[in-house]
PDB file of C-alpha atoms in Angstrom:
ATOM      1  CA  ASP A 967      11.212 -10.701 -20.537  1.00  0.00           C
ATOM      2  CA  THR A 968      10.983 -10.313 -16.758  1.00  0.00           C
ATOM      3  CA  VAL A 969      11.585  -7.030 -14.961  1.00  0.00           C
ATOM      4  CA  VAL A 970      12.947  -7.669 -11.469  1.00  0.00           C
ATOM      5  CA  LEU A 971      12.088  -5.018  -8.880  1.00  0.00           C
ATOM      6  CA  PHE A 972      13.644  -4.988  -5.403  1.00  0.00           C
ATOM      7  CA  VAL A 973      12.125  -2.603  -2.870  1.00  0.00           C
ATOM      8  CA  SER A 974      11.270  -2.288   0.824  1.00  0.00           C
ATOM      9  CA  ASP A 975       8.270  -0.747   2.530  1.00  0.00           C
ATOM     10  CA  HIS A 976      10.163   1.285   5.163  1.00  0.00           C
ATOM     11  CA  GLY A 977      13.407   1.706   7.035  1.00  0.00           C
ATOM     12  CA  GLU A 978      14.018   1.526  10.764  1.00  0.00           C
ATOM     13  CA  MET A 979      15.461   3.592  13.569  1.00  0.00           C
ATOM     14  CA  LEU A 980      17.835   1.191  15.339  1.00  0.00           C
ATOM     15  CA  GLY A 981      18.871   3.364  18.273  1.00  0.00           C
ATOM     16  CA  GLU A 982      19.939   6.420  16.291  1.00  0.00           C
ATOM     17  CA  ARG A 983      19.049   9.567  18.241  1.00  0.00           C
ATOM     18  CA  GLY A 984      17.668   7.226  20.933  1.00  0.00           C
ATOM     19  CA  MET A 985      14.773   6.238  18.645  1.00  0.00           C
ATOM     20  CA  TRP A 986      13.447   2.859  17.531  1.00  0.00           C
ATOM     21  CA  TYR A 987      11.213   1.464  14.789  1.00  0.00           C
ATOM     22  CA  LYS A 988       9.974   3.647  11.906  1.00  0.00           C
ATOM     23  CA  MET A 989       8.124   6.350  13.795  1.00  0.00           C
ATOM     24  CA  SER A 990       9.816   9.350  12.192  1.00  0.00           C
ATOM     25  CA  PHE A 991      10.927  10.668   8.815  1.00  0.00           C
ATOM     26  CA  PHE A 992      14.619  10.834   9.611  1.00  0.00           C
ATOM     27  CA  GLU A 993      16.635   9.208   6.847  1.00  0.00           C
ATOM     28  CA  TRP A 994      17.035   5.887   8.663  1.00  0.00           C
ATOM     29  CA  SER A 995      13.254   5.460   8.594  1.00  0.00           C
ATOM     30  CA  ALA A 996      12.460   7.091   5.271  1.00  0.00           C
ATOM     31  CA  ARG A 997      15.083   5.696   2.891  1.00  0.00           C
ATOM     32  CA  VAL A 998      14.541   2.324   1.246  1.00  0.00           C
ATOM     33  CA  PRO A 999      16.196   0.500  -1.667  1.00  0.00           C
ATOM     34  CA  MET A1000      14.623   0.569  -5.111  1.00  0.00           C
ATOM     35  CA  LEU A1001      16.288  -1.446  -7.847  1.00  0.00           C
ATOM     36  CA  PHE A1002      14.996  -2.252 -11.334  1.00  0.00           C
ATOM     37  CA  HIS A1003      16.744  -4.998 -13.299  1.00  0.00           C
ATOM     38  CA  PHE A1004      15.971  -5.590 -16.965  1.00  0.00           C
ATOM     39  CA  PRO A1005      19.235  -5.857 -18.940  1.00  0.00           C
ATOM     40  CA  LYS A1006      17.429  -6.019 -22.273  1.00  0.00           C
ATOM     41  CA  ALA A1007      16.158  -2.483 -21.852  1.00  0.00           C
ATOM     42  CA  PHE A1008      17.802  -0.780 -18.849  1.00  0.00           C
ATOM     43  CA  ALA A1009      21.502   0.104 -18.841  1.00  0.00           C
ATOM     44  CA  PRO A1010      23.183  -0.009 -15.390  1.00  0.00           C
ATOM     45  CA  SER A1011      23.062   3.378 -13.661  1.00  0.00           C
ATOM     46  CA  ARG A1012      22.422   5.024 -10.346  1.00  0.00           C
ATOM     47  CA  VAL A1013      19.719   7.672 -10.041  1.00  0.00           C
ATOM     48  CA  SER A1014      20.051  10.413  -7.441  1.00  0.00           C
ATOM     49  CA  ASN A1015      16.529  11.838  -7.882  1.00  0.00           C
ATOM     50  CA  ASN A1016      14.098  11.537  -4.998  1.00  0.00           C
ATOM     51  CA  VAL A1017      11.403   8.967  -5.754  1.00  0.00           C
ATOM     52  CA  SER A1018       8.666   7.362  -3.685  1.00  0.00           C
ATOM     53  CA  LEU A1019       6.782   4.104  -3.290  1.00  0.00           C
ATOM     54  CA  VAL A1020       3.703   5.827  -4.710  1.00  0.00           C
ATOM     55  CA  ASP A1021       5.637   5.973  -8.007  1.00  0.00           C
ATOM     56  CA  LEU A1022       5.680   2.178  -8.340  1.00  0.00           C
ATOM     57  CA  LEU A1023       2.166   1.646  -9.738  1.00  0.00           C
ATOM     58  CA  PRO A1024       2.430   4.190 -12.579  1.00  0.00           C
ATOM     59  CA  THR A1025       5.957   2.929 -13.320  1.00  0.00           C
ATOM     60  CA  LEU A1026       4.841  -0.692 -13.685  1.00  0.00           C
ATOM     61  CA  VAL A1027       1.874   0.344 -15.833  1.00  0.00           C
ATOM     62  CA  ASP A1028       4.242   2.359 -18.037  1.00  0.00           C
ATOM     63  CA  ILE A1029       6.747  -0.500 -18.350  1.00  0.00           C
ATOM     64  CA  ALA A1030       3.922  -2.861 -19.342  1.00  0.00           C
ATOM     65  CA  GLY A1031       2.833  -0.466 -22.075  1.00  0.00           C
ATOM     66  CA  GLY A1032      -0.345   0.741 -20.427  1.00  0.00           C
ATOM     67  CA  ASP A1033      -1.897   4.143 -20.913  1.00  0.00           C
ATOM     68  CA  LEU A1034      -1.494   6.006 -17.629  1.00  0.00           C
ATOM     69  CA  SER A1035      -4.284   8.399 -18.532  1.00  0.00           C
ATOM     70  CA  ALA A1036      -6.785   5.571 -19.039  1.00  0.00           C
ATOM     71  CA  SER A1037      -5.484   2.417 -17.323  1.00  0.00           C
ATOM     72  CA  LEU A1038      -5.886   3.472 -13.681  1.00  0.00           C
ATOM     73  CA  ALA A1039      -9.229   3.163 -11.916  1.00  0.00           C
ATOM     74  CA  ALA A1040      -8.533   6.169  -9.700  1.00  0.00           C
ATOM     75  CA  PRO A1041      -6.044   9.053  -9.584  1.00  0.00           C
ATOM     76  CA  VAL A1042      -2.678   8.300  -7.989  1.00  0.00           C
ATOM     77  CA  ASP A1043      -0.114  10.638  -6.467  1.00  0.00           C
ATOM     78  CA  GLY A1044       2.930   9.052  -8.084  1.00  0.00           C
ATOM     79  CA  SER A1045       4.633   9.483 -11.444  1.00  0.00           C
ATOM     80  CA  SER A1046       6.195   6.946 -13.788  1.00  0.00           C
ATOM     81  CA  LEU A1047       9.908   6.460 -13.167  1.00  0.00           C
ATOM     82  CA  LEU A1048      10.474   4.882 -16.578  1.00  0.00           C
ATOM     83  CA  PRO A1049      12.129   8.021 -18.009  1.00  0.00           C
ATOM     84  CA  LEU A1050      14.534   8.055 -15.060  1.00  0.00           C
ATOM     85  CA  ILE A1051      15.298   4.359 -15.483  1.00  0.00           C
ATOM     86  CA  GLN A1052      16.019   4.952 -19.163  1.00  0.00           C
ATOM     87  CA  GLY A1053      18.402   7.812 -18.401  1.00  0.00           C
ATOM     88  CA  GLU A1054      16.141  10.760 -19.168  1.00  0.00           C
ATOM     89  CA  ARG A1055      16.852  13.030 -16.192  1.00  0.00           C
ATOM     90  CA  ALA A1056      16.045  16.545 -17.401  1.00  0.00           C
ATOM     91  CA  ASP A1057      12.301  16.730 -16.707  1.00  0.00           C
ATOM     92  CA  SER A1058      12.036  13.833 -14.266  1.00  0.00           C
ATOM     93  CA  PRO A1059      10.449  14.359 -10.846  1.00  0.00           C
ATOM     94  CA  ASP A1060      12.737  14.862  -7.866  1.00  0.00           C
ATOM     95  CA  THR A1061      10.152  14.627  -5.109  1.00  0.00           C
ATOM     96  CA  ALA A1062       9.264  12.011  -2.496  1.00  0.00           C
ATOM     97  CA  LEU A1063       6.136  12.192  -0.352  1.00  0.00           C
ATOM     98  CA  GLY A1064       5.598  10.529   3.008  1.00  0.00           C
ATOM     99  CA  GLU A1065       2.658   9.884   5.345  1.00  0.00           C
ATOM    100  CA  LEU A1066       2.895   8.286   8.793  1.00  0.00           C
ATOM    101  CA  LEU A1067      -0.502   7.597  10.348  1.00  0.00           C
ATOM    102  CA  SER A1068       0.275   4.792  12.793  1.00  0.00           C
ATOM    103  CA  GLU A1069       2.066   4.230  16.092  1.00  0.00           C
ATOM    104  CA  GLY A1070       4.433   6.870  17.380  1.00  0.00           C
ATOM    105  CA  VAL A1071       2.478   9.919  16.217  1.00  0.00           C
ATOM    106  CA  ILE A1072      -0.522  11.667  17.752  1.00  0.00           C
ATOM    107  CA  SER A1073      -1.440  13.447  14.525  1.00  0.00           C
ATOM    108  CA  PRO A1074      -0.629  12.748  10.847  1.00  0.00           C
ATOM    109  CA  LEU A1075       3.100  13.098  10.189  1.00  0.00           C
ATOM    110  CA  LEU A1076       3.751  14.319   6.644  1.00  0.00           C
ATOM    111  CA  MET A1077       6.897  14.785   4.582  1.00  0.00           C
ATOM    112  CA  ILE A1078       7.926  16.418   1.323  1.00  0.00           C
ATOM    113  CA  ARG A1079      11.450  15.704   0.119  1.00  0.00           C
ATOM    114  CA  ARG A1080      12.641  17.648  -2.928  1.00  0.00           C
ATOM    115  CA  GLY A1081      16.221  17.887  -4.044  1.00  0.00           C
ATOM    116  CA  SER A1082      18.388  18.022  -0.948  1.00  0.00           C
ATOM    117  CA  PHE A1083      15.680  19.581   1.247  1.00  0.00           C
ATOM    118  CA  LYS A1084      13.268  17.681   3.468  1.00  0.00           C
ATOM    119  CA  TYR A1085      10.236  19.288   5.109  1.00  0.00           C
ATOM    120  CA  VAL A1086       8.382  17.426   7.881  1.00  0.00           C
ATOM    121  CA  TYR A1087       5.087  18.573   9.403  1.00  0.00           C
ATOM    122  CA  SER A1088       2.792  17.396  12.193  1.00  0.00           C
ATOM    123  CA  GLN A1089       0.324  19.726  13.894  1.00  0.00           C
ATOM    124  CA  PRO A1090       1.424  19.211  17.537  1.00  0.00           C
ATOM    125  CA  ASP A1091       5.157  19.248  16.757  1.00  0.00           C
ATOM    126  CA  PRO A1092       7.676  21.865  15.629  1.00  0.00           C
ATOM    127  CA  GLU A1093       8.173  22.010  11.874  1.00  0.00           C
ATOM    128  CA  GLN A1094      11.366  20.445  10.543  1.00  0.00           C
ATOM    129  CA  LEU A1095      13.414  21.505   7.541  1.00  0.00           C
ATOM    130  CA  TYR A1096      16.777  19.957   6.691  1.00  0.00           C
ATOM    131  CA  ASP A1097      19.319  20.434   3.937  1.00  0.00           C
ATOM    132  CA  LEU A1098      20.661  16.913   3.567  1.00  0.00           C
ATOM    133  CA  SER A1099      23.486  17.935   1.264  1.00  0.00           C
ATOM    134  CA  ALA A1100      25.020  20.077   4.021  1.00  0.00           C
ATOM    135  CA  ASP A1101      23.535  18.239   7.009  1.00  0.00           C
ATOM    136  CA  PRO A1102      23.206  14.496   6.212  1.00  0.00           C
ATOM    137  CA  LEU A1103      22.642  13.584   9.877  1.00  0.00           C
ATOM    138  CA  GLU A1104      19.743  16.069  10.143  1.00  0.00           C
ATOM    139  CA  ARG A1105      21.124  17.883  13.170  1.00  0.00           C
ATOM    140  CA  ASN A1106      20.394  21.443  12.035  1.00  0.00           C
ATOM    141  CA  ASN A1107      16.679  22.232  11.805  1.00  0.00           C
ATOM    142  CA  LEU A1108      16.326  25.176   9.415  1.00  0.00           C
ATOM    143  CA  ALA A1109      12.590  25.708   9.974  1.00  0.00           C
ATOM    144  CA  GLU A1110      13.177  28.824  12.076  1.00  0.00           C
ATOM    145  CA  ASP A1111      16.271  30.008  10.199  1.00  0.00           C
ATOM    146  CA  PRO A1112      15.531  33.480   8.720  1.00  0.00           C
ATOM    147  CA  ALA A1113      17.505  32.597   5.591  1.00  0.00           C
ATOM    148  CA  HIS A1114      15.149  29.689   4.858  1.00  0.00           C
ATOM    149  CA  GLN A1115      11.749  31.210   5.678  1.00  0.00           C
ATOM    150  CA  GLN A1116      10.716  31.545   2.040  1.00  0.00           C
ATOM    151  CA  LEU A1117      11.494  27.874   1.392  1.00  0.00           C
ATOM    152  CA  ARG A1118       9.698  26.749   4.547  1.00  0.00           C
ATOM    153  CA  ASN A1119       6.623  28.792   3.645  1.00  0.00           C
ATOM    154  CA  ALA A1120       6.600  27.313   0.145  1.00  0.00           C
ATOM    155  CA  PHE A1121       6.742  23.781   1.551  1.00  0.00           C
ATOM    156  CA  ARG A1122       4.020  24.640   4.074  1.00  0.00           C
ATOM    157  CA  GLN A1123       1.747  25.966   1.321  1.00  0.00           C
ATOM    158  CA  GLU A1124       2.361  22.905  -0.874  1.00  0.00           C
ATOM    159  CA  LEU A1125       1.616  20.565   2.023  1.00  0.00           C
ATOM    160  CA  ALA A1126      -1.665  22.383   2.747  1.00  0.00           C
ATOM    161  CA  GLU A1127      -2.657  21.962  -0.924  1.00  0.00           C
ATOM    162  CA  ARG A1128      -1.807  18.252  -0.952  1.00  0.00           C
ATOM    163  CA  TRP A1129      -3.335  17.244   2.391  1.00  0.00           C
ATOM    164  CA  ASP A1130      -6.370  18.295   4.389  1.00  0.00           C
ATOM    165  CA  VAL A1131      -4.710  17.506   7.715  1.00  0.00           C
ATOM    166  CA  GLU A1132      -7.816  17.856   9.882  1.00  0.00           C
ATOM    167  CA  ALA A1133      -9.908  15.668   7.560  1.00  0.00           C
ATOM    168  CA  LEU A1134      -7.104  13.108   7.411  1.00  0.00           C
ATOM    169  CA  ARG A1135      -6.913  12.988  11.212  1.00  0.00           C
ATOM    170  CA  ARG A1136     -10.679  12.408  11.440  1.00  0.00           C
ATOM    171  CA  GLU A1137     -10.448   9.591   8.897  1.00  0.00           C
ATOM    172  CA  VAL A1138      -7.639   7.929  10.857  1.00  0.00           C
ATOM    173  CA  ILE A1139      -9.557   8.077  14.152  1.00  0.00           C
ATOM    174  CA  ALA A1140     -12.697   6.679  12.501  1.00  0.00           C
ATOM    175  CA  SER A1141     -10.637   3.850  11.002  1.00  0.00           C
ATOM    176  CA  GLN A1142      -9.113   3.097  14.412  1.00  0.00           C
ATOM    177  CA  GLN A1143     -12.566   2.885  15.965  1.00  0.00           C
ATOM    178  CA  ARG A1144     -13.756   0.440  13.295  1.00  0.00           C
ATOM    179  CA  ARG A1145     -10.657  -1.723  13.629  1.00  0.00           C
ATOM    180  CA  ARG A1146     -10.939  -1.804  17.425  1.00  0.00           C
ATOM    181  CA  LEU A1147     -14.489  -3.100  17.078  1.00  0.00           C
ATOM    182  CA  VAL A1148     -13.268  -5.819  14.696  1.00  0.00           C
ATOM    183  CA  GLN A1149     -10.360  -6.649  17.029  1.00  0.00           C
ATOM    184  CA  THR A1150     -12.707  -7.049  19.990  1.00  0.00           C
ATOM    185  CA  SER A1151     -14.842  -9.440  17.961  1.00  0.00           C
ATOM    186  CA  LEU A1152     -11.853 -11.445  16.759  1.00  0.00           C
ATOM    187  CA  MET A1153     -10.541 -11.859  20.303  1.00  0.00           C
ATOM    188  CA  THR A1154     -13.875 -13.217  21.536  1.00  0.00           C
ATOM    189  CA  GLY A1155     -14.135 -16.999  21.682  1.00  0.00           C
ATOM    190  CA  ASP A1156     -11.707 -19.033  19.618  1.00  0.00           C
ATOM    191  CA  HIS A1157      -9.123 -16.513  18.417  1.00  0.00           C
ATOM    192  CA  THR A1158      -8.158 -16.738  14.751  1.00  0.00           C
ATOM    193  CA  ALA A1159      -4.832 -15.069  14.074  1.00  0.00           C
ATOM    194  CA  TRP A1160      -4.320 -12.979  10.976  1.00  0.00           C
ATOM    195  CA  ASP A1161      -0.779 -14.329  10.646  1.00  0.00           C
ATOM    196  CA  PHE A1162       0.105 -16.244   7.510  1.00  0.00           C
ATOM    197  CA  GLN A1163      -0.422 -19.964   8.003  1.00  0.00           C
ATOM    198  CA  PRO A1164       1.185 -22.083   5.271  1.00  0.00           C
ATOM    199  CA  PHE A1165      -0.968 -24.999   4.183  1.00  0.00           C
ATOM    200  CA  GLU A1166       0.467 -28.440   4.915  1.00  0.00           C
ATOM    201  CA  ASP A1167      -1.070 -31.493   3.297  1.00  0.00           C
ATOM    202  CA  ALA A1168      -0.973 -34.047   6.128  1.00  0.00           C
ATOM    203  CA  SER A1169      -2.104 -36.776   3.715  1.00  0.00           C
ATOM    204  CA  ARG A1170       1.407 -36.742   2.247  1.00  0.00           C
ATOM    205  CA  LYS A1171       3.268 -36.717   5.558  1.00  0.00           C
ATOM    206  CA  TYR A1172       4.262 -39.546   7.876  1.00  0.00           C
ATOM    207  CA  MET A1173       3.390 -43.058   6.605  1.00  0.00           C
ATOM    208  CA  ARG A1174       0.332 -43.248   4.330  1.00  0.00           C
ATOM    209  CA  ASN A1175      -0.864 -46.317   2.451  1.00  0.00           C
ATOM    210  CA  HIS A1176      -0.608 -44.688  -0.956  1.00  0.00           C
ATOM    211  CA  LEU A1177       3.008 -43.539  -0.460  1.00  0.00           C
ATOM    212  CA  ASP A1178       6.037 -45.484  -1.655  1.00  0.00           C
ATOM    213  CA  LEU A1179       7.588 -46.982   1.492  1.00  0.00           C
ATOM    214  CA  ASN A1180      11.018 -47.126  -0.135  1.00  0.00           C
ATOM    215  CA  GLU A1181      10.863 -43.453  -1.019  1.00  0.00           C
ATOM    216  CA  LEU A1182       9.708 -42.526   2.486  1.00  0.00           C
ATOM    217  CA  GLU A1183      12.518 -44.501   4.100  1.00  0.00           C
ATOM    218  CA  ARG A1184      15.045 -42.989   1.721  1.00  0.00           C
ATOM    219  CA  THR A1185      14.102 -39.433   2.659  1.00  0.00           C
ATOM    220  CA  ALA A1186      13.350 -39.992   6.351  1.00  0.00           C
ATOM    221  CA  ARG A1187      16.357 -42.029   7.514  1.00  0.00           C
ATOM    222  CA  PHE A1188      19.303 -40.472   9.305  1.00  0.00           C
ATOM    223  CA  PRO A1189      21.730 -39.546   7.976  1.00  0.00           C
ATOM    224  CA  SER A1190      19.986 -38.442   4.817  1.00  0.00           C
ATOM    225  CA  PRO A1191      21.461 -40.141   1.741  1.00  0.00           C
ATOM    226  CA  GLU A1192      21.209 -36.775  -0.066  1.00  0.00           C
ATOM    227  CA  VAL A1193      23.587 -35.102   2.389  1.00  0.00           C
ATOM    228  CA  PRO A1194      27.045 -36.717   2.362  1.00  0.00           C
ATOM    229  CA  GLU A1195      28.682 -37.233   5.720  1.00  0.00           C
ATOM    230  CA  ARG A1196      31.849 -35.267   6.449  1.00  0.00           C
ATOM    231  CA  ASP A1197      34.878 -36.335   8.407  1.00  0.00           C
TER     232      ASP A1197
END
């Protein structure tokens, strides 16, 4: 009765085009795996539709039998992928959205991917438009191509309706200022790292009076009796 979901948060640029990390929306950065495994209900298949990480929450709610119109505390951008997973392709979404608001950009970097076309926008930078079916390496920017002006304008209008870029930029800067204040405080005095620190119960390590000495010697001696020696 368990649905197994395998996914990643982002890709990486590993030297392609002389770029590193995830600071762009080229395919190396934007594409991630997404696999659902539930043999009782899902037949094996491969879906070519564009989907996004924002689709995960409504998909999981739908799989669990929740009411998407009433179960969510706030509106979400994504759509349930359950119809796609079940093989219903006709009316399924074919759109992926992307926001990059961190290192590597000086203004929000936004993406709309629909079908084979990808539109990328950031205020200080030239617009980008690629047809990935004809140009999988994204070498031919169609944003200024006269034959694709209508498509570019449609993407530009949709992006303006989805995002208030100036308001988003102000929110990001305000968030950075708050987090810098917190960082300054955290670095004052005895620094406490945010890194995950697994708990270790020292009362059950080394030699303790309540532990079985025979068991301790069995597990601590070298070579371990649980690992057979090899010639």
